[in-house]
Amino acid sequence: NHSRAASHLLDARAIRGLPGQASLQTVLRTMPGVDLRSRGELGVQADLSIRGSGFDQVLFLMNGVDFTDAQTGHHTLNLPLRTEGVQRLELLGSPAARLWGPGAFAGAVNAVTLEPEQPGLFVKLQGGMYGLYDAFASGATGQQGPLNLYAYTALRGSRGFTENTDFQHADAFATARVALPVGWLSAQCGY
């Protein structure tokens, strides 16, 4: 559990309580010392910086697994991660380098995904100006027995407010947690 090392933490209630269209990038901007460089709306082609660092000096972790592009370190936030599927965001300050290596020179952000306790389905549809659309659907088995599954898929895009600002994102993410006699086995995948 790395949350004890977090210098700042946003839980699901705080994330969902933010006004407007709270994309992952919008939520991260509310954390102290975090800066994002985005080349489009809703975090399209976004880079992450902590306290003035370069984009390649910050790690982005999902459930403690490094998802930073090792080749370029660029567009760190081009991940299949939506705020609807986040349980909490942990900002790990500069001492994070001692835990995660030199790639976390300025710090790290750990996104912990949901593990719903109850089974259920959730669907969200939105639309807006300039052809903006956002469709999100998720499902969970809940913690019924030894297996906990959670998955979502999303599609969003826009024609853009000016030339060369159009975009389309298609995301899919799934996580599974299985109880074993000696502990837990967890797996996650996304597109």
mmCIF file with all atom_site columns, C-alpha atoms in Angstrom:
data_model
loop_
_atom_site.group_PDB
_atom_site.id
_atom_site.type_symbol
_atom_site.label_atom_id
_atom_site.label_alt_id
_atom_site.label_comp_id
_atom_site.label_asym_id
_atom_site.label_entity_id
_atom_site.label_seq_id
_atom_site.pdbx_PDB_ins_code
_atom_site.Cartn_x
_atom_site.Cartn_y
_atom_site.Cartn_z
_atom_site.occupancy
_atom_site.B_iso_or_equiv
_atom_site.pdbx_formal_charge
_atom_site.auth_seq_id
_atom_site.auth_comp_id
_atom_site.auth_asym_id
_atom_site.auth_atom_id
_atom_site.pdbx_PDB_model_num
ATOM 1   C CA . ASN A 1 1   ? 0.000   0.000   0.000   1.00 0.00 ? 1   ASN A CA 1
ATOM 2   C CA . HIS A 1 2   ? 1.759   3.126   -1.225  1.00 0.00 ? 2   HIS A CA 1
ATOM 3   C CA . SER A 1 3   ? -0.853  5.620   0.029   1.00 0.00 ? 3   SER A CA 1
ATOM 4   C CA . ARG A 1 4   ? 1.153   6.081   3.269   1.00 0.00 ? 4   ARG A CA 1
ATOM 5   C CA . ALA A 1 5   ? 3.915   7.690   1.185   1.00 0.00 ? 5   ALA A CA 1
ATOM 6   C CA . ALA A 1 6   ? 1.481   10.013  -0.629  1.00 0.00 ? 6   ALA A CA 1
ATOM 7   C CA . SER A 1 7   ? 2.098   13.730  -0.083  1.00 0.00 ? 7   SER A CA 1
ATOM 8   C CA . HIS A 1 8   ? -1.403  14.517  -1.400  1.00 0.00 ? 8   HIS A CA 1
ATOM 9   C CA . LEU A 1 9   ? -4.416  12.274  -1.912  1.00 0.00 ? 9   LEU A CA 1
ATOM 10  C CA . LEU A 1 10  ? -7.715  12.776  -3.743  1.00 0.00 ? 10  LEU A CA 1
ATOM 11  C CA . ASP A 1 11  ? -10.363 10.162  -3.055  1.00 0.00 ? 11  ASP A CA 1
ATOM 12  C CA . ALA A 1 12  ? -13.338 9.271   -5.263  1.00 0.00 ? 12  ALA A CA 1
ATOM 13  C CA . ARG A 1 13  ? -15.680 11.693  -3.460  1.00 0.00 ? 13  ARG A CA 1
ATOM 14  C CA . ALA A 1 14  ? -13.305 14.646  -4.011  1.00 0.00 ? 14  ALA A CA 1
ATOM 15  C CA . ILE A 1 15  ? -12.786 13.675  -7.657  1.00 0.00 ? 15  ILE A CA 1
ATOM 16  C CA . ARG A 1 16  ? -16.524 13.373  -8.397  1.00 0.00 ? 16  ARG A CA 1
ATOM 17  C CA . GLY A 1 17  ? -17.192 16.634  -6.525  1.00 0.00 ? 17  GLY A CA 1
ATOM 18  C CA . LEU A 1 18  ? -15.176 18.767  -8.941  1.00 0.00 ? 18  LEU A CA 1
ATOM 19  C CA . PRO A 1 19  ? -17.292 21.039  -11.173 1.00 0.00 ? 19  PRO A CA 1
ATOM 20  C CA . GLY A 1 20  ? -17.720 20.568  -14.887 1.00 0.00 ? 20  GLY A CA 1
ATOM 21  C CA . GLN A 1 21  ? -16.318 17.819  -17.066 1.00 0.00 ? 21  GLN A CA 1
ATOM 22  C CA . ALA A 1 22  ? -13.722 16.357  -14.687 1.00 0.00 ? 22  ALA A CA 1
ATOM 23  C CA . SER A 1 23  ? -11.252 14.580  -16.945 1.00 0.00 ? 23  SER A CA 1
ATOM 24  C CA . LEU A 1 24  ? -8.218  12.923  -15.395 1.00 0.00 ? 24  LEU A CA 1
ATOM 25  C CA . GLN A 1 25  ? -6.135  15.874  -16.527 1.00 0.00 ? 25  GLN A CA 1
ATOM 26  C CA . THR A 1 26  ? -8.504  18.403  -14.919 1.00 0.00 ? 26  THR A CA 1
ATOM 27  C CA . VAL A 1 27  ? -8.381  16.500  -11.635 1.00 0.00 ? 27  VAL A CA 1
ATOM 28  C CA . LEU A 1 28  ? -4.576  16.273  -11.661 1.00 0.00 ? 28  LEU A CA 1
ATOM 29  C CA . ARG A 1 29  ? -4.349  20.050  -12.143 1.00 0.00 ? 29  ARG A CA 1
ATOM 30  C CA . THR A 1 30  ? -5.977  20.502  -8.708  1.00 0.00 ? 30  THR A CA 1
ATOM 31  C CA . MET A 1 31  ? -3.078  18.733  -6.984  1.00 0.00 ? 31  MET A CA 1
ATOM 32  C CA . PRO A 1 32  ? -0.376  21.007  -5.517  1.00 0.00 ? 32  PRO A CA 1
ATOM 33  C CA . GLY A 1 33  ? 2.724   21.419  -7.685  1.00 0.00 ? 33  GLY A CA 1
ATOM 34  C CA . VAL A 1 34  ? 1.290   19.467  -10.640 1.00 0.00 ? 34  VAL A CA 1
ATOM 35  C CA . ASP A 1 35  ? 1.374   21.036  -14.103 1.00 0.00 ? 35  ASP A CA 1
ATOM 36  C CA . LEU A 1 36  ? -0.026  19.581  -17.307 1.00 0.00 ? 36  LEU A CA 1
ATOM 37  C CA . ARG A 1 37  ? 0.760   20.486  -20.886 1.00 0.00 ? 37  ARG A CA 1
ATOM 38  C CA . SER A 1 38  ? -2.099  19.460  -23.113 1.00 0.00 ? 38  SER A CA 1
ATOM 39  C CA . ARG A 1 39  ? -2.312  19.865  -26.875 1.00 0.00 ? 39  ARG A CA 1
ATOM 40  C CA . GLY A 1 40  ? -6.103  19.565  -26.988 1.00 0.00 ? 40  GLY A CA 1
ATOM 41  C CA . GLU A 1 41  ? -9.319  19.430  -25.029 1.00 0.00 ? 41  GLU A CA 1
ATOM 42  C CA . LEU A 1 42  ? -9.979  16.791  -22.349 1.00 0.00 ? 42  LEU A CA 1
ATOM 43  C CA . GLY A 1 43  ? -6.274  16.085  -21.991 1.00 0.00 ? 43  GLY A CA 1
ATOM 44  C CA . VAL A 1 44  ? -5.513  14.980  -25.531 1.00 0.00 ? 44  VAL A CA 1
ATOM 45  C CA . GLN A 1 45  ? -1.737  14.428  -25.833 1.00 0.00 ? 45  GLN A CA 1
ATOM 46  C CA . ALA A 1 46  ? -1.028  15.521  -22.253 1.00 0.00 ? 46  ALA A CA 1
ATOM 47  C CA . ASP A 1 47  ? 2.310   15.569  -20.432 1.00 0.00 ? 47  ASP A CA 1
ATOM 48  C CA . LEU A 1 48  ? 2.708   15.615  -16.658 1.00 0.00 ? 48  LEU A CA 1
ATOM 49  C CA . SER A 1 49  ? 5.126   17.769  -14.670 1.00 0.00 ? 49  SER A CA 1
ATOM 50  C CA . ILE A 1 50  ? 5.651   18.188  -10.921 1.00 0.00 ? 50  ILE A CA 1
ATOM 51  C CA . ARG A 1 51  ? 7.177   21.389  -9.519  1.00 0.00 ? 51  ARG A CA 1
ATOM 52  C CA . GLY A 1 52  ? 8.664   22.519  -12.823 1.00 0.00 ? 52  GLY A CA 1
ATOM 53  C CA . SER A 1 53  ? 10.229  19.218  -13.813 1.00 0.00 ? 53  SER A CA 1
ATOM 54  C CA . GLY A 1 54  ? 10.479  17.895  -17.325 1.00 0.00 ? 54  GLY A CA 1
ATOM 55  C CA . PHE A 1 55  ? 7.842   15.450  -18.550 1.00 0.00 ? 55  PHE A CA 1
ATOM 56  C CA . ASP A 1 56  ? 10.373  12.603  -18.457 1.00 0.00 ? 56  ASP A CA 1
ATOM 57  C CA . GLN A 1 57  ? 11.109  13.098  -14.729 1.00 0.00 ? 57  GLN A CA 1
ATOM 58  C CA . VAL A 1 58  ? 7.648   12.041  -13.514 1.00 0.00 ? 58  VAL A CA 1
ATOM 59  C CA . LEU A 1 59  ? 6.230   8.527   -13.354 1.00 0.00 ? 59  LEU A CA 1
ATOM 60  C CA . PHE A 1 60  ? 2.560   7.745   -13.773 1.00 0.00 ? 60  PHE A CA 1
ATOM 61  C CA . LEU A 1 61  ? 1.500   4.540   -12.027 1.00 0.00 ? 61  LEU A CA 1
ATOM 62  C CA . MET A 1 62  ? -1.760  2.615   -12.282 1.00 0.00 ? 62  MET A CA 1
ATOM 63  C CA . ASN A 1 63  ? -2.299  0.460   -9.213  1.00 0.00 ? 63  ASN A CA 1
ATOM 64  C CA . GLY A 1 64  ? 1.436   0.722   -8.510  1.00 0.00 ? 64  GLY A CA 1
ATOM 65  C CA . VAL A 1 65  ? 2.520   -0.347  -12.023 1.00 0.00 ? 65  VAL A CA 1
ATOM 66  C CA . ASP A 1 66  ? 4.612   2.119   -14.075 1.00 0.00 ? 66  ASP A CA 1
ATOM 67  C CA . PHE A 1 67  ? 2.801   3.153   -17.272 1.00 0.00 ? 67  PHE A CA 1
ATOM 68  C CA . THR A 1 68  ? 5.252   5.823   -18.390 1.00 0.00 ? 68  THR A CA 1
ATOM 69  C CA . ASP A 1 69  ? 6.459   5.455   -21.981 1.00 0.00 ? 69  ASP A CA 1
ATOM 70  C CA . ALA A 1 70  ? 10.035  4.287   -21.465 1.00 0.00 ? 70  ALA A CA 1
ATOM 71  C CA . GLN A 1 71  ? 11.072  5.272   -24.985 1.00 0.00 ? 71  GLN A CA 1
ATOM 72  C CA . THR A 1 72  ? 9.967   8.914   -25.038 1.00 0.00 ? 72  THR A CA 1
ATOM 73  C CA . GLY A 1 73  ? 8.363   9.701   -21.667 1.00 0.00 ? 73  GLY A CA 1
ATOM 74  C CA . HIS A 1 74  ? 5.985   11.788  -23.779 1.00 0.00 ? 74  HIS A CA 1
ATOM 75  C CA . HIS A 1 75  ? 2.160   11.908  -23.700 1.00 0.00 ? 75  HIS A CA 1
ATOM 76  C CA . THR A 1 76  ? 2.182   10.232  -20.300 1.00 0.00 ? 76  THR A CA 1
ATOM 77  C CA . LEU A 1 77  ? -1.565  10.598  -19.830 1.00 0.00 ? 77  LEU A CA 1
ATOM 78  C CA . ASN A 1 78  ? -2.613  8.879   -23.062 1.00 0.00 ? 78  ASN A CA 1
ATOM 79  C CA . LEU A 1 79  ? -3.972  6.008   -20.996 1.00 0.00 ? 79  LEU A CA 1
ATOM 80  C CA . PRO A 1 80  ? -7.296  4.176   -20.888 1.00 0.00 ? 80  PRO A CA 1
ATOM 81  C CA . LEU A 1 81  ? -8.048  5.793   -17.533 1.00 0.00 ? 81  LEU A CA 1
ATOM 82  C CA . ARG A 1 82  ? -11.234 7.724   -16.811 1.00 0.00 ? 82  ARG A CA 1
ATOM 83  C CA . THR A 1 83  ? -12.139 9.516   -13.580 1.00 0.00 ? 83  THR A CA 1
ATOM 84  C CA . GLU A 1 84  ? -15.273 7.381   -13.347 1.00 0.00 ? 84  GLU A CA 1
ATOM 85  C CA . GLY A 1 85  ? -12.998 4.362   -12.833 1.00 0.00 ? 85  GLY A CA 1
ATOM 86  C CA . VAL A 1 86  ? -10.635 5.908   -10.260 1.00 0.00 ? 86  VAL A CA 1
ATOM 87  C CA . GLN A 1 87  ? -10.869 5.192   -6.526  1.00 0.00 ? 87  GLN A CA 1
ATOM 88  C CA . ARG A 1 88  ? -8.111  7.624   -5.569  1.00 0.00 ? 88  ARG A CA 1
ATOM 89  C CA . LEU A 1 89  ? -5.152  9.591   -6.939  1.00 0.00 ? 89  LEU A CA 1
ATOM 90  C CA . GLU A 1 90  ? -1.954  9.723   -4.894  1.00 0.00 ? 90  GLU A CA 1
ATOM 91  C CA . LEU A 1 91  ? 0.717   12.363  -5.455  1.00 0.00 ? 91  LEU A CA 1
ATOM 92  C CA . LEU A 1 92  ? 4.049   10.899  -4.379  1.00 0.00 ? 92  LEU A CA 1
ATOM 93  C CA . GLY A 1 93  ? 6.578   13.702  -3.854  1.00 0.00 ? 93  GLY A CA 1
ATOM 94  C CA . SER A 1 94  ? 10.247  13.787  -4.854  1.00 0.00 ? 94  SER A CA 1
ATOM 95  C CA . PRO A 1 95  ? 11.285  11.106  -2.343  1.00 0.00 ? 95  PRO A CA 1
ATOM 96  C CA . ALA A 1 96  ? 9.356   8.752   -4.672  1.00 0.00 ? 96  ALA A CA 1
ATOM 97  C CA . ALA A 1 97  ? 12.592  8.366   -6.633  1.00 0.00 ? 97  ALA A CA 1
ATOM 98  C CA . ARG A 1 98  ? 13.975  6.157   -3.882  1.00 0.00 ? 98  ARG A CA 1
ATOM 99  C CA . LEU A 1 99  ? 11.022  3.756   -4.343  1.00 0.00 ? 99  LEU A CA 1
ATOM 100 C CA . TRP A 1 100 ? 10.481  3.905   -8.117  1.00 0.00 ? 100 TRP A CA 1
ATOM 101 C CA . GLY A 1 101 ? 13.933  4.738   -9.497  1.00 0.00 ? 101 GLY A CA 1
ATOM 102 C CA . PRO A 1 102 ? 15.365  7.736   -11.361 1.00 0.00 ? 102 PRO A CA 1
ATOM 103 C CA . GLY A 1 103 ? 12.283  8.031   -13.597 1.00 0.00 ? 103 GLY A CA 1
ATOM 104 C CA . ALA A 1 104 ? 10.497  9.483   -10.555 1.00 0.00 ? 104 ALA A CA 1
ATOM 105 C CA . PHE A 1 105 ? 13.101  12.195  -9.989  1.00 0.00 ? 105 PHE A CA 1
ATOM 106 C CA . ALA A 1 106 ? 10.427  14.884  -9.483  1.00 0.00 ? 106 ALA A CA 1
ATOM 107 C CA . GLY A 1 107 ? 7.825   12.491  -8.091  1.00 0.00 ? 107 GLY A CA 1
ATOM 108 C CA . ALA A 1 108 ? 5.096   10.142  -9.190  1.00 0.00 ? 108 ALA A CA 1
ATOM 109 C CA . VAL A 1 109 ? 1.322   9.941   -9.428  1.00 0.00 ? 109 VAL A CA 1
ATOM 110 C CA . ASN A 1 110 ? -0.417  6.663   -8.588  1.00 0.00 ? 110 ASN A CA 1
ATOM 111 C CA . ALA A 1 111 ? -3.977  6.128   -9.839  1.00 0.00 ? 111 ALA A CA 1
ATOM 112 C CA . VAL A 1 112 ? -5.785  3.418   -7.904  1.00 0.00 ? 112 VAL A CA 1
ATOM 113 C CA . THR A 1 113 ? -8.728  2.018   -9.859  1.00 0.00 ? 113 THR A CA 1
ATOM 114 C CA . LEU A 1 114 ? -12.105 1.042   -8.456  1.00 0.00 ? 114 LEU A CA 1
ATOM 115 C CA . GLU A 1 115 ? -12.804 -2.309  -6.860  1.00 0.00 ? 115 GLU A CA 1
ATOM 116 C CA . PRO A 1 116 ? -16.592 -2.056  -6.413  1.00 0.00 ? 116 PRO A CA 1
ATOM 117 C CA . GLU A 1 117 ? -18.002 -3.978  -3.459  1.00 0.00 ? 117 GLU A CA 1
ATOM 118 C CA . GLN A 1 118 ? -21.424 -4.377  -5.072  1.00 0.00 ? 118 GLN A CA 1
ATOM 119 C CA . PRO A 1 119 ? -22.262 -5.713  -8.544  1.00 0.00 ? 119 PRO A CA 1
ATOM 120 C CA . GLY A 1 120 ? -23.730 -3.230  -10.970 1.00 0.00 ? 120 GLY A CA 1
ATOM 121 C CA . LEU A 1 121 ? -23.780 -1.374  -14.276 1.00 0.00 ? 121 LEU A CA 1
ATOM 122 C CA . PHE A 1 122 ? -23.226 2.319   -14.935 1.00 0.00 ? 122 PHE A CA 1
ATOM 123 C CA . VAL A 1 123 ? -23.862 4.241   -18.176 1.00 0.00 ? 123 VAL A CA 1
ATOM 124 C CA . LYS A 1 124 ? -23.180 7.920   -18.914 1.00 0.00 ? 124 LYS A CA 1
ATOM 125 C CA . LEU A 1 125 ? -23.913 9.828   -22.140 1.00 0.00 ? 125 LEU A CA 1
ATOM 126 C CA . GLN A 1 126 ? -23.022 13.470  -22.775 1.00 0.00 ? 126 GLN A CA 1
ATOM 127 C CA . GLY A 1 127 ? -23.004 15.866  -25.684 1.00 0.00 ? 127 GLY A CA 1
ATOM 128 C CA . GLY A 1 128 ? -21.985 19.448  -26.266 1.00 0.00 ? 128 GLY A CA 1
ATOM 129 C CA . MET A 1 129 ? -20.920 22.175  -28.645 1.00 0.00 ? 129 MET A CA 1
ATOM 130 C CA . TYR A 1 130 ? -18.637 21.521  -31.626 1.00 0.00 ? 130 TYR A CA 1
ATOM 131 C CA . GLY A 1 131 ? -19.860 17.954  -31.908 1.00 0.00 ? 131 GLY A CA 1
ATOM 132 C CA . LEU A 1 132 ? -18.571 16.941  -28.478 1.00 0.00 ? 132 LEU A CA 1
ATOM 133 C CA . TYR A 1 133 ? -19.761 13.490  -27.423 1.00 0.00 ? 133 TYR A CA 1
ATOM 134 C CA . ASP A 1 134 ? -18.875 11.244  -24.508 1.00 0.00 ? 134 ASP A CA 1
ATOM 135 C CA . ALA A 1 135 ? -20.216 7.723   -23.886 1.00 0.00 ? 135 ALA A CA 1
ATOM 136 C CA . PHE A 1 136 ? -19.102 5.644   -20.902 1.00 0.00 ? 136 PHE A CA 1
ATOM 137 C CA . ALA A 1 137 ? -20.278 2.222   -19.688 1.00 0.00 ? 137 ALA A CA 1
ATOM 138 C CA . SER A 1 138 ? -18.929 0.122   -16.820 1.00 0.00 ? 138 SER A CA 1
ATOM 139 C CA . GLY A 1 139 ? -19.804 -3.102  -15.045 1.00 0.00 ? 139 GLY A CA 1
ATOM 140 C CA . ALA A 1 140 ? -18.637 -4.903  -11.923 1.00 0.00 ? 140 ALA A CA 1
ATOM 141 C CA . THR A 1 141 ? -19.205 -8.259  -10.296 1.00 0.00 ? 141 THR A CA 1
ATOM 142 C CA . GLY A 1 142 ? -18.574 -6.775  -6.860  1.00 0.00 ? 142 GLY A CA 1
ATOM 143 C CA . GLN A 1 143 ? -16.864 -8.738  -4.144  1.00 0.00 ? 143 GLN A CA 1
ATOM 144 C CA . GLN A 1 144 ? -19.001 -11.828 -4.534  1.00 0.00 ? 144 GLN A CA 1
ATOM 145 C CA . GLY A 1 145 ? -16.846 -14.800 -3.636  1.00 0.00 ? 145 GLY A CA 1
ATOM 146 C CA . PRO A 1 146 ? -13.170 -15.042 -4.536  1.00 0.00 ? 146 PRO A CA 1
ATOM 147 C CA . LEU A 1 147 ? -13.373 -13.051 -7.814  1.00 0.00 ? 147 LEU A CA 1
ATOM 148 C CA . ASN A 1 148 ? -13.775 -9.298  -8.281  1.00 0.00 ? 148 ASN A CA 1
ATOM 149 C CA . LEU A 1 149 ? -14.060 -8.025  -11.876 1.00 0.00 ? 149 LEU A CA 1
ATOM 150 C CA . TYR A 1 150 ? -14.407 -4.416  -12.987 1.00 0.00 ? 150 TYR A CA 1
ATOM 151 C CA . ALA A 1 151 ? -14.406 -3.211  -16.609 1.00 0.00 ? 151 ALA A CA 1
ATOM 152 C CA . TYR A 1 152 ? -15.374 -0.167  -18.620 1.00 0.00 ? 152 TYR A CA 1
ATOM 153 C CA . THR A 1 153 ? -15.355 1.119   -22.149 1.00 0.00 ? 153 THR A CA 1
ATOM 154 C CA . ALA A 1 154 ? -15.641 4.695   -23.351 1.00 0.00 ? 154 ALA A CA 1
ATOM 155 C CA . LEU A 1 155 ? -15.768 6.685   -26.558 1.00 0.00 ? 155 LEU A CA 1
ATOM 156 C CA . ARG A 1 156 ? -15.444 10.454  -26.768 1.00 0.00 ? 156 ARG A CA 1
ATOM 157 C CA . GLY A 1 157 ? -14.549 13.004  -29.369 1.00 0.00 ? 157 GLY A CA 1
ATOM 158 C CA . SER A 1 158 ? -15.208 16.386  -30.916 1.00 0.00 ? 158 SER A CA 1
ATOM 159 C CA . ARG A 1 159 ? -15.082 18.136  -34.290 1.00 0.00 ? 159 ARG A CA 1
ATOM 160 C CA . GLY A 1 160 ? -12.951 20.793  -32.572 1.00 0.00 ? 160 GLY A CA 1
ATOM 161 C CA . PHE A 1 161 ? -13.514 24.481  -31.983 1.00 0.00 ? 161 PHE A CA 1
ATOM 162 C CA . THR A 1 162 ? -10.989 25.479  -34.628 1.00 0.00 ? 162 THR A CA 1
ATOM 163 C CA . GLU A 1 163 ? -8.930  23.759  -37.300 1.00 0.00 ? 163 GLU A CA 1
ATOM 164 C CA . ASN A 1 164 ? -6.762  20.854  -36.103 1.00 0.00 ? 164 ASN A CA 1
ATOM 165 C CA . THR A 1 165 ? -8.416  20.538  -32.648 1.00 0.00 ? 165 THR A CA 1
ATOM 166 C CA . ASP A 1 166 ? -10.667 17.581  -33.462 1.00 0.00 ? 166 ASP A CA 1
ATOM 167 C CA . PHE A 1 167 ? -10.094 14.303  -31.641 1.00 0.00 ? 167 PHE A CA 1
ATOM 168 C CA . GLN A 1 168 ? -11.511 10.866  -30.966 1.00 0.00 ? 168 GLN A CA 1
ATOM 169 C CA . HIS A 1 169 ? -10.634 8.610   -28.022 1.00 0.00 ? 169 HIS A CA 1
ATOM 170 C CA . ALA A 1 170 ? -11.716 5.002   -27.583 1.00 0.00 ? 170 ALA A CA 1
ATOM 171 C CA . ASP A 1 171 ? -10.818 3.439   -24.231 1.00 0.00 ? 171 ASP A CA 1
ATOM 172 C CA . ALA A 1 172 ? -11.284 0.025   -22.658 1.00 0.00 ? 172 ALA A CA 1
ATOM 173 C CA . PHE A 1 173 ? -10.029 -1.115  -19.254 1.00 0.00 ? 173 PHE A CA 1
ATOM 174 C CA . ALA A 1 174 ? -10.489 -4.240  -17.133 1.00 0.00 ? 174 ALA A CA 1
ATOM 175 C CA . THR A 1 175 ? -9.155  -5.347  -13.792 1.00 0.00 ? 175 THR A CA 1
ATOM 176 C CA . ALA A 1 176 ? -9.541  -8.666  -12.005 1.00 0.00 ? 176 ALA A CA 1
ATOM 177 C CA . ARG A 1 177 ? -8.681  -9.691  -8.481  1.00 0.00 ? 177 ARG A CA 1
ATOM 178 C CA . VAL A 1 178 ? -8.786  -13.323 -7.374  1.00 0.00 ? 178 VAL A CA 1
ATOM 179 C CA . ALA A 1 179 ? -8.509  -14.519 -3.785  1.00 0.00 ? 179 ALA A CA 1
ATOM 180 C CA . LEU A 1 180 ? -5.987  -17.332 -3.341  1.00 0.00 ? 180 LEU A CA 1
ATOM 181 C CA . PRO A 1 181 ? -5.226  -19.323 -0.186  1.00 0.00 ? 181 PRO A CA 1
ATOM 182 C CA . VAL A 1 182 ? -1.967  -17.356 0.211   1.00 0.00 ? 182 VAL A CA 1
ATOM 183 C CA . GLY A 1 183 ? -3.180  -13.852 -0.793  1.00 0.00 ? 183 GLY A CA 1
ATOM 184 C CA . TRP A 1 184 ? -4.474  -12.077 -3.901  1.00 0.00 ? 184 TRP A CA 1
ATOM 185 C CA . LEU A 1 185 ? -3.682  -12.296 -7.617  1.00 0.00 ? 185 LEU A CA 1
ATOM 186 C CA . SER A 1 186 ? -4.424  -9.090  -9.529  1.00 0.00 ? 186 SER A CA 1
ATOM 187 C CA . ALA A 1 187 ? -4.380  -8.366  -13.262 1.00 0.00 ? 187 ALA A CA 1
ATOM 188 C CA . GLN A 1 188 ? -5.219  -5.294  -15.325 1.00 0.00 ? 188 GLN A CA 1
ATOM 189 C CA . CYS A 1 189 ? -5.357  -4.552  -19.018 1.00 0.00 ? 189 CYS A CA 1
ATOM 190 C CA . GLY A 1 190 ? -6.388  -1.622  -21.122 1.00 0.00 ? 190 GLY A CA 1
ATOM 191 C CA . TYR A 1 191 ? -6.564  -0.241  -24.628 1.00 0.00 ? 191 TYR A CA 1
#
